[in-house]
């Protein structure tokens, strides 16, 4: 079996027909991981019971036959900030070393019901703070397309696992682009669903008003299969959308796509812009209409995000006090206990705790946090009015292809990689990164993602357009 050409959709049919077993499928992926992961380091841990999980799936496949769920026996990778009962979860941090999840995240529960096979935990920037997976306490992940480059972040391990054919799909979390950016850099599909469409229960929190769990896969159809399996109301997440309020769009053959031209200037590489234009031309040739849209306040999105996100992250990280989870370092006093324990956070996490505490502090909360929230509302208004005229908005996913490991050593240049992805998180709308075109760097062809955004709950529009772009059955 050649794992490189397998998709979830295809493997599902083969499993049902008995072309191969779930055990053989899992073995083939484990072999690929063994071959590649010493260089790529997509996984923090490969689980030791993968074949046992696959055997359970094989028994179910025999019993359920044609009715087998789409993910039964499908090997998936999970980002290290998503809880699976009884397994470790560290969010890429030393502070959670040794922590074992005491319950299943909603998504893990749903995937277990489907019968998916969990291959392992994937590497990530510490507490999902970063765009390159270099800030993981467990070492950097490399881009499977070029080992001198980053896979994107923060879900770089998940993106790389799928790109190196070391999993048929994976889950990541997207607070400001962390699924779409690794999707773009690794050349796989990455979806950030509508805020609230996938439960956050069991996701180690970063920015609670922005966080959402999303899938990676090799095709748009596979991404849709995983999304359909994990979405839905969960009583344990107060912001999870009720089934009844989930209004899916009518599917069409021809869409109107808006392009916010004046937003596409900031740091965007010439060849990446050309690749983006080529994707737009392709969509036009396929009968879709492309028009200009105005999003006058979206230029403030990155600044607003880098206030709101640290404010929420610093609050969420208060719980790591050495008493309740993971690491505990004892000092001579209670205060020293906290200081000793919390010194295990890496520099990027500390930076955000400081920024977050500052923007929320009594003297500055109006000038920073409240103002950023007001800006977020303006951006939301911009998108809502743009969506009166268009069904989707297109931008590149990032300003260029994967950058070199160590290239972005100052935080600000790293933050700029998120310029096109953060608006969707602030507004709560869904976004997808589609690997459509490539650009050249040092004689190598590297993927650049084409990002499509749609109104709240309109993931189906993204899937439909994405499939058309990639010539999947439309
Ligand atoms: N790169 C962004 C950040 O560092 C996004 C992170 C994310 O989506 N988890 O905050």
XYZ file of C-alpha atoms and ligand atoms in Angstrom:
484
model
C 0.000 0.000 0.000
C 1.309 3.457 -0.889
C 0.283 5.810 1.917
C 1.260 8.833 -0.200
C -1.664 8.369 -2.553
C -4.213 7.385 0.091
C -7.006 9.684 1.217
C -9.528 9.204 4.019
C -12.294 8.817 1.470
C -10.354 6.215 -0.522
C -9.099 4.331 2.535
C -12.646 4.154 3.910
C -13.850 2.444 0.719
C -10.862 0.085 0.746
C -11.430 -0.825 4.394
C -15.076 -1.618 3.687
C -14.173 -3.697 0.623
C -11.485 -5.493 2.580
C -8.622 -4.431 0.255
C -6.629 -3.983 3.450
C -7.331 -4.037 7.158
C -7.222 -1.169 9.665
C -4.199 -2.924 11.169
C -2.365 -2.891 7.831
C -3.329 0.746 7.298
C -2.012 1.670 10.749
C 1.184 -0.340 10.180
C 1.844 1.444 6.891
C 1.522 4.813 8.611
C 3.689 3.768 11.552
C 6.335 2.697 9.058
C 6.223 6.089 7.361
C 6.503 7.821 10.744
C 9.503 5.674 11.626
C 11.146 6.580 8.326
C 10.475 10.300 8.379
C 9.989 11.469 11.924
C 13.610 11.315 13.008
C 14.131 14.245 10.624
C 10.733 15.958 10.787
C 9.817 15.504 14.479
C 6.097 15.942 13.860
C 5.215 13.741 16.830
C 6.014 14.294 20.490
C 4.737 10.793 21.187
C 3.643 7.909 18.975
C 1.187 5.830 21.008
C 2.171 2.259 21.852
C -1.345 0.856 21.439
C -1.970 1.916 17.823
C -2.260 -1.660 16.547
C -4.608 -2.571 19.365
C -6.859 0.376 18.417
C -6.700 -0.791 14.794
C -7.720 -4.349 15.754
C -10.771 -2.977 17.569
C -11.613 -1.014 14.405
C -11.208 -4.163 12.285
C -13.730 -6.010 14.446
C -16.193 -3.126 14.080
C -15.602 -2.996 10.315
C -16.669 -6.644 10.072
C -19.778 -6.033 12.162
C -20.872 -2.737 10.648
C -20.070 -3.408 6.980
C -21.618 -0.793 4.712
C -22.765 1.295 7.711
C -19.222 1.775 9.001
C -18.637 5.441 9.919
C -16.269 7.343 7.607
C -13.444 7.493 10.155
C -13.606 3.901 11.393
C -10.034 2.575 11.270
C -8.611 5.833 9.889
C -5.231 6.805 11.449
C -5.275 10.387 12.753
C -2.822 12.572 14.676
C -3.824 14.824 17.575
C -2.248 18.123 18.595
C -0.693 17.933 22.041
C -3.230 20.389 23.530
C -6.280 18.157 22.945
C -7.110 15.786 25.787
C -7.483 12.045 25.312
C -8.376 10.309 28.567
C -5.462 8.501 30.181
C -2.903 9.916 27.767
C -0.366 12.662 28.256
C -1.035 16.210 27.052
C 1.599 18.912 27.486
C 0.619 21.732 25.080
C 4.280 21.694 24.062
C 5.278 22.936 27.528
C 7.543 21.668 30.290
C 5.029 22.931 32.822
C 2.657 20.134 31.854
C 5.310 17.434 31.655
C 3.858 14.277 33.140
C 0.257 15.525 33.068
C -2.259 12.866 32.081
C -5.733 13.768 30.851
C -8.507 12.683 33.196
C -11.249 13.020 30.593
C -11.761 13.049 26.830
C -12.077 16.318 24.925
C -15.419 16.487 23.139
C -13.625 15.955 19.817
C -11.724 12.924 21.173
C -14.988 11.409 22.377
C -16.570 11.948 18.980
C -13.585 10.483 17.121
C -13.561 7.464 19.435
C -17.244 6.886 18.702
C -16.393 6.977 14.994
C -13.615 4.459 15.584
C -10.675 6.584 14.452
C -7.209 5.293 15.334
C -5.088 7.816 17.250
C -1.470 7.544 16.112
C 0.022 9.997 18.576
C 0.427 13.526 19.932
C 1.875 16.133 17.601
C 4.355 18.873 18.333
C 3.269 22.489 18.730
C 4.477 25.906 19.819
C 4.314 26.126 23.599
C 0.666 26.738 24.569
C -0.030 27.324 20.845
C 1.872 30.621 20.932
C 3.763 30.947 17.691
C 3.727 30.575 13.936
C 6.607 28.150 13.419
C 6.559 25.346 16.051
C 10.019 26.521 17.097
C 8.815 27.527 20.574
C 7.931 23.950 21.593
C 9.727 22.835 24.752
C 10.293 19.509 22.974
C 12.341 20.794 20.024
C 11.351 22.253 16.661
C 9.433 20.449 13.923
C 10.807 20.663 10.390
C 8.910 21.195 7.192
C 8.655 17.837 5.358
C 9.096 19.680 2.040
C 12.393 21.268 3.122
C 14.072 20.371 6.413
C 15.741 23.778 6.661
C 12.325 25.431 6.929
C 9.574 25.640 9.546
C 6.257 23.809 9.120
C 4.295 26.859 10.321
C 2.620 26.983 13.682
C 1.382 26.560 16.136
C -0.039 23.202 14.966
C 3.123 22.498 12.948
C 3.351 18.877 14.074
C -0.159 18.119 12.828
C 0.445 19.816 9.469
C 3.786 18.048 9.032
C 2.364 14.652 10.087
C -0.191 14.784 7.264
C 2.257 16.277 4.745
C 4.853 13.530 5.351
C 2.083 10.895 4.951
C 2.469 10.004 8.622
C -1.323 10.300 9.202
C -4.368 10.522 6.941
C -5.657 13.531 8.866
C -4.996 15.469 12.038
C -6.526 17.895 14.476
C -5.025 21.220 15.435
C -6.290 24.358 17.132
C -6.614 27.765 15.497
C -6.616 30.889 17.671
C -5.036 33.214 15.136
C -4.140 30.960 12.221
C -2.562 27.896 13.779
C -4.296 25.406 11.513
C -4.317 27.469 8.316
C -0.677 28.574 8.493
C 0.834 25.062 8.854
C -1.641 23.977 6.160
C -0.190 26.653 3.889
C 3.474 25.955 4.716
C 3.201 22.151 4.521
C 0.956 21.992 1.451
C -2.108 20.387 3.019
C -5.670 21.604 3.624
C -6.328 23.295 6.983
C -9.723 24.408 8.249
C -10.549 26.908 10.984
C -14.228 26.249 11.675
C -16.794 28.813 12.852
C -16.164 29.751 16.503
C -18.445 27.533 18.593
C -19.115 24.944 15.899
C -16.601 22.541 17.455
C -16.567 22.238 21.239
C -13.566 23.635 23.114
C -14.152 21.231 25.995
C -10.866 19.407 26.547
C -8.776 21.838 24.497
C -6.061 23.418 26.649
C -7.186 27.046 26.468
C -5.223 29.857 24.869
C -7.537 32.762 23.956
C -11.000 31.531 24.865
C -12.965 33.926 22.642
C -10.781 32.956 19.657
C -9.894 29.251 20.060
C -11.373 26.599 17.806
C -10.284 23.050 16.974
C -9.886 22.343 13.262
C -8.847 19.527 10.919
C -5.951 19.005 8.519
C -6.151 16.597 5.581
C -4.751 16.014 2.122
C -7.987 16.898 0.330
C -10.931 19.219 0.912
C -13.331 16.227 0.957
C -11.284 14.584 3.724
C -11.243 17.839 5.699
C -15.019 17.962 5.430
C -15.320 14.360 6.657
C -13.330 15.158 9.825
C -15.202 18.433 10.389
C -18.571 16.669 10.094
C -17.401 14.121 12.658
C -16.237 16.620 15.291
C -18.732 19.496 15.004
C -21.879 19.863 17.064
C -23.391 21.146 20.278
C -21.697 20.211 23.536
C -23.332 21.044 26.860
C -19.894 21.336 28.485
C -18.910 24.320 26.329
C -21.100 27.346 26.977
C -20.109 28.920 23.649
C -20.870 25.839 21.564
C -23.505 26.517 18.899
C -26.811 24.745 19.182
C -27.640 22.343 16.360
C -30.809 24.250 15.505
C -29.000 27.548 15.146
C -26.503 26.030 12.739
C -27.658 27.393 9.433
C -25.898 25.891 6.494
C -25.835 27.775 3.212
C -27.500 26.617 0.075
C -24.931 25.000 -2.194
C -24.330 26.674 -5.520
C -22.395 26.007 -8.696
C -21.233 29.621 -9.096
C -20.069 31.892 -6.308
C -19.136 35.541 -5.977
C -15.776 35.929 -4.259
C -14.541 39.214 -2.791
C -10.896 40.289 -2.664
C -9.870 42.997 -0.157
C -7.209 44.488 -2.451
C -5.982 47.289 -0.207
C -5.305 44.744 2.565
C -3.017 42.679 0.321
C -0.074 45.049 0.462
C 1.373 44.463 3.919
C 4.610 42.476 3.475
C 3.177 40.253 0.748
C 5.865 38.691 -1.481
C 5.605 39.363 -5.221
C 5.541 35.685 -6.218
C 3.015 34.846 -3.490
C 0.736 37.575 -4.837
C 1.159 36.133 -8.352
C 0.306 32.654 -7.083
C -2.794 34.106 -5.429
C -3.813 35.863 -8.661
C -3.340 32.592 -10.568
C -5.719 30.834 -8.153
C -8.267 33.628 -8.621
C -7.969 33.303 -12.421
C -8.553 29.590 -12.112
C -11.735 30.217 -10.119
C -12.885 32.753 -12.733
C -12.264 30.238 -15.514
C -14.406 27.806 -13.594
C -17.275 30.280 -13.749
C -17.037 32.103 -10.432
C -17.122 35.887 -10.190
C -14.338 37.810 -8.478
C -14.984 41.360 -7.237
C -13.224 43.849 -4.960
C -14.477 44.281 -1.403
C -13.586 46.833 1.215
C -12.666 45.895 4.768
C -11.547 49.312 6.016
C -10.664 48.289 9.576
C -9.045 44.946 8.884
C -5.607 46.594 8.876
C -5.999 46.920 12.650
C -6.775 43.209 13.120
C -3.233 42.103 13.944
C -2.794 44.863 16.553
C -6.175 44.081 18.152
C -5.420 40.353 18.149
C -2.050 40.824 19.854
C -3.856 42.614 22.707
C -6.958 40.437 23.082
C -5.109 37.113 22.736
C -2.424 37.800 25.400
C -5.091 39.233 27.720
C -7.075 36.006 27.505
C -3.998 33.765 27.477
C -2.490 35.344 30.577
C -5.782 34.792 32.378
C -6.041 31.183 31.200
C -2.464 30.429 32.199
C -3.081 31.459 35.824
C -4.251 27.920 36.496
C -0.724 26.531 36.070
C 0.321 27.149 39.630
C 1.986 23.819 40.366
C -0.913 22.701 42.532
C -3.485 21.487 40.066
C -1.670 20.298 36.948
C 1.695 18.960 35.865
C 4.947 20.315 37.190
C 5.441 21.341 40.832
C 8.691 22.869 42.085
C 8.823 23.486 45.781
C 10.283 26.681 47.202
C 10.697 27.909 50.792
C 7.365 29.817 50.709
C 4.087 29.564 48.786
C 5.038 32.538 46.617
C 8.375 30.914 45.809
C 6.512 27.683 44.906
C 4.630 29.637 42.256
C 7.747 31.432 41.067
C 9.815 28.262 40.823
C 7.065 26.340 39.050
C 6.087 29.092 36.641
C 9.694 29.715 35.657
C 9.258 26.566 33.535
C 7.300 28.625 30.980
C 9.333 29.458 27.883
C 10.174 33.031 26.804
C 7.257 33.513 24.383
C 4.727 32.398 26.994
C 6.279 34.709 29.593
C 6.181 37.582 27.105
C 2.477 37.081 26.549
C 1.717 36.768 30.250
C 3.456 40.122 30.748
C 1.681 41.812 27.821
C -1.667 40.316 28.828
C -1.348 41.395 32.446
C -0.315 44.875 31.327
C -3.229 45.450 28.931
C -5.689 44.265 31.569
C -4.198 46.259 34.439
C -6.391 48.950 36.048
C -4.629 51.940 34.506
C -4.431 50.546 30.957
C -7.476 48.368 30.421
C -9.447 51.128 28.670
C -6.579 52.271 26.487
C -5.662 48.747 25.329
C -8.032 45.883 26.043
C -11.319 47.770 25.753
C -10.131 49.644 22.688
C -9.037 46.383 21.037
C -12.477 44.906 21.734
C -14.066 47.959 20.086
C -11.801 47.538 17.043
C -12.825 43.878 16.887
C -16.475 45.007 16.611
C -15.592 47.361 13.753
C -13.850 44.532 11.887
C -16.859 42.312 12.484
C -19.047 45.027 10.957
C -16.746 45.237 7.920
C -17.079 41.517 7.250
C -20.835 41.459 7.797
C -21.328 44.244 5.269
C -18.905 42.663 2.764
C -20.816 39.388 3.007
C -23.956 41.167 1.797
C -22.364 41.294 -1.655
C -20.160 38.187 -1.769
C -20.364 34.600 -0.550
C -16.667 34.220 0.208
C -13.588 36.390 0.639
C -10.172 35.336 -0.657
C -6.655 36.297 0.506
C -3.329 34.468 0.554
C -2.977 32.488 3.801
C 0.342 34.143 4.600
C 2.788 36.650 3.145
C 5.039 33.959 1.680
C 5.996 30.270 1.776
C 7.590 28.551 4.789
C 10.469 30.591 6.191
C 13.818 29.245 7.364
C 14.274 27.833 10.850
C 15.644 30.652 13.021
C 14.869 33.321 10.404
C 12.267 35.201 12.423
C 14.080 35.757 15.656
C 12.252 38.901 16.776
C 8.656 38.412 17.954
C 7.196 41.150 15.764
C 8.296 39.606 12.470
C 6.889 36.275 13.660
C 3.551 37.960 14.510
C 3.381 39.428 10.989
C 3.082 35.901 9.527
C -0.475 35.925 10.959
C -1.641 39.101 9.242
C -4.118 37.377 6.921
C -5.327 34.725 9.341
C -6.225 36.600 12.556
C -9.249 38.529 11.203
C -11.300 35.307 10.957
C -10.611 34.529 14.629
C -11.578 38.001 15.785
C -14.842 37.787 13.846
C -15.503 34.073 14.498
C -16.034 33.155 10.838
C -14.703 29.990 9.170
C -11.578 29.989 6.999
C -9.757 27.376 4.965
C -6.240 27.225 3.537
C -6.048 25.363 0.249
C -2.732 24.154 -1.230
C -3.212 25.290 -4.807
C -0.049 26.983 -6.092
C 3.656 26.878 -5.301
C 6.544 29.331 -5.443
C 10.265 28.696 -5.711
C 12.889 29.228 -2.992
C 16.526 28.054 -3.304
C 15.598 25.868 -6.248
C 12.798 24.147 -4.354
C 9.101 24.418 -5.059
C 7.196 25.353 -1.878
C 3.447 25.539 -1.296
C 1.570 28.772 -0.546
C -1.990 28.520 0.751
C -5.030 30.144 -0.845
C -7.301 31.291 1.965
C -11.078 31.476 1.654
C -13.298 32.974 4.352
C -17.091 32.659 4.570
C -19.891 33.928 6.828
C -20.537 32.209 10.176
C -21.561 28.568 9.740
C -20.880 28.565 5.990
C -18.130 25.931 5.998
C -19.969 24.160 3.174
C -19.297 27.137 0.880
C -15.582 26.797 1.642
C -15.662 23.061 0.939
C -17.556 23.564 -2.274
C -15.193 26.235 -3.613
C -12.134 24.370 -2.327
C -13.143 21.160 -4.093
C -13.732 23.065 -7.302
C -10.312 24.719 -7.058
C -8.549 21.389 -6.474
C -10.679 19.569 -9.061
C -12.091 17.191 -6.470
C -15.575 15.928 -7.326
C -17.622 19.118 -7.253
N 0.558 32.584 15.516
C -0.508 33.079 16.319
C -0.024 33.359 17.708
O 1.107 33.146 17.947
C -1.656 32.123 16.297
C -1.588 31.039 17.281
C -2.723 30.085 17.234
O -3.591 30.166 16.351
N -2.766 29.211 18.207
O -0.738 33.775 18.555
